[in-house]
């Protein structure tokens, strides 16, 4: 009978220890706010497309148009007309799909209320012309990667130290868009979107 009680008590101790580790992990995940996640370091990745200025000049101009459009019943707010005029300007950029290299990017846009929702197919790794709001939306496509690391945590009960997992995050750019420099001068930088 005492053997069963010993086994039950050691099993209960292991369950309590696992519960404490889970509670520490849960508290650490709750501390992660969007502000803290946005401060996470970005993973540096080499650009997929390394085109010279001559290659860019020789490439034919590809102008993107929406594949499909769904209208909206809302009225456009005229206070945002200046922002809309700036956002709809066509810019030349190179889109990259970092998750599935070389695959065409399929996404929807609706930058302002009162505008129709538009579906776009954006070819990757070649210079294309598209509205600024499309390039900006592609540039905003990133996610936070949570990584588990073993760290030593001091116990609050004074019984010693526990080893548990802490969540650490990094930011990974899933899709990216780089502006194409149309200037011939070496001293002029590429304009941003």
C-alpha angles and dihedrals in degrees: 000000000000090000090060091048091051092050091047092049094049090048089050090050091052091049090050091049091050090048091053091050090049091049090051091049092047092051090050092051091049089055090061106099125175090255091056092044092051089055091057115116116263119236109245113231129179114245113259095216119059104176123167121227089255092054090050092049092048094049116097117247113258113197115197123220127181115270092211135006130200116197126229130222094211120100119242112252105236091208087077096049094108092050090047093051089052094045096050095054112117114245130180116242143154115235122208130196105207097181099051104021114223097007118133114254114238115192145146126235135194107160098173135030111256093034122108120256110249131200116214134192107204118191114221134227096021133087113265136172118233141144116290092240090059093052091046092051091051089050090055094058106110138122138206118247116211114210126192118226130178110241132168114248123193114232117241092213094067092241096116139273130322128207113222143155122266123194115237120181137210129183119240122194105226098182126015139188125200123194116241113233110231095180120104095208120098091211097060117085126221113270118239126232 
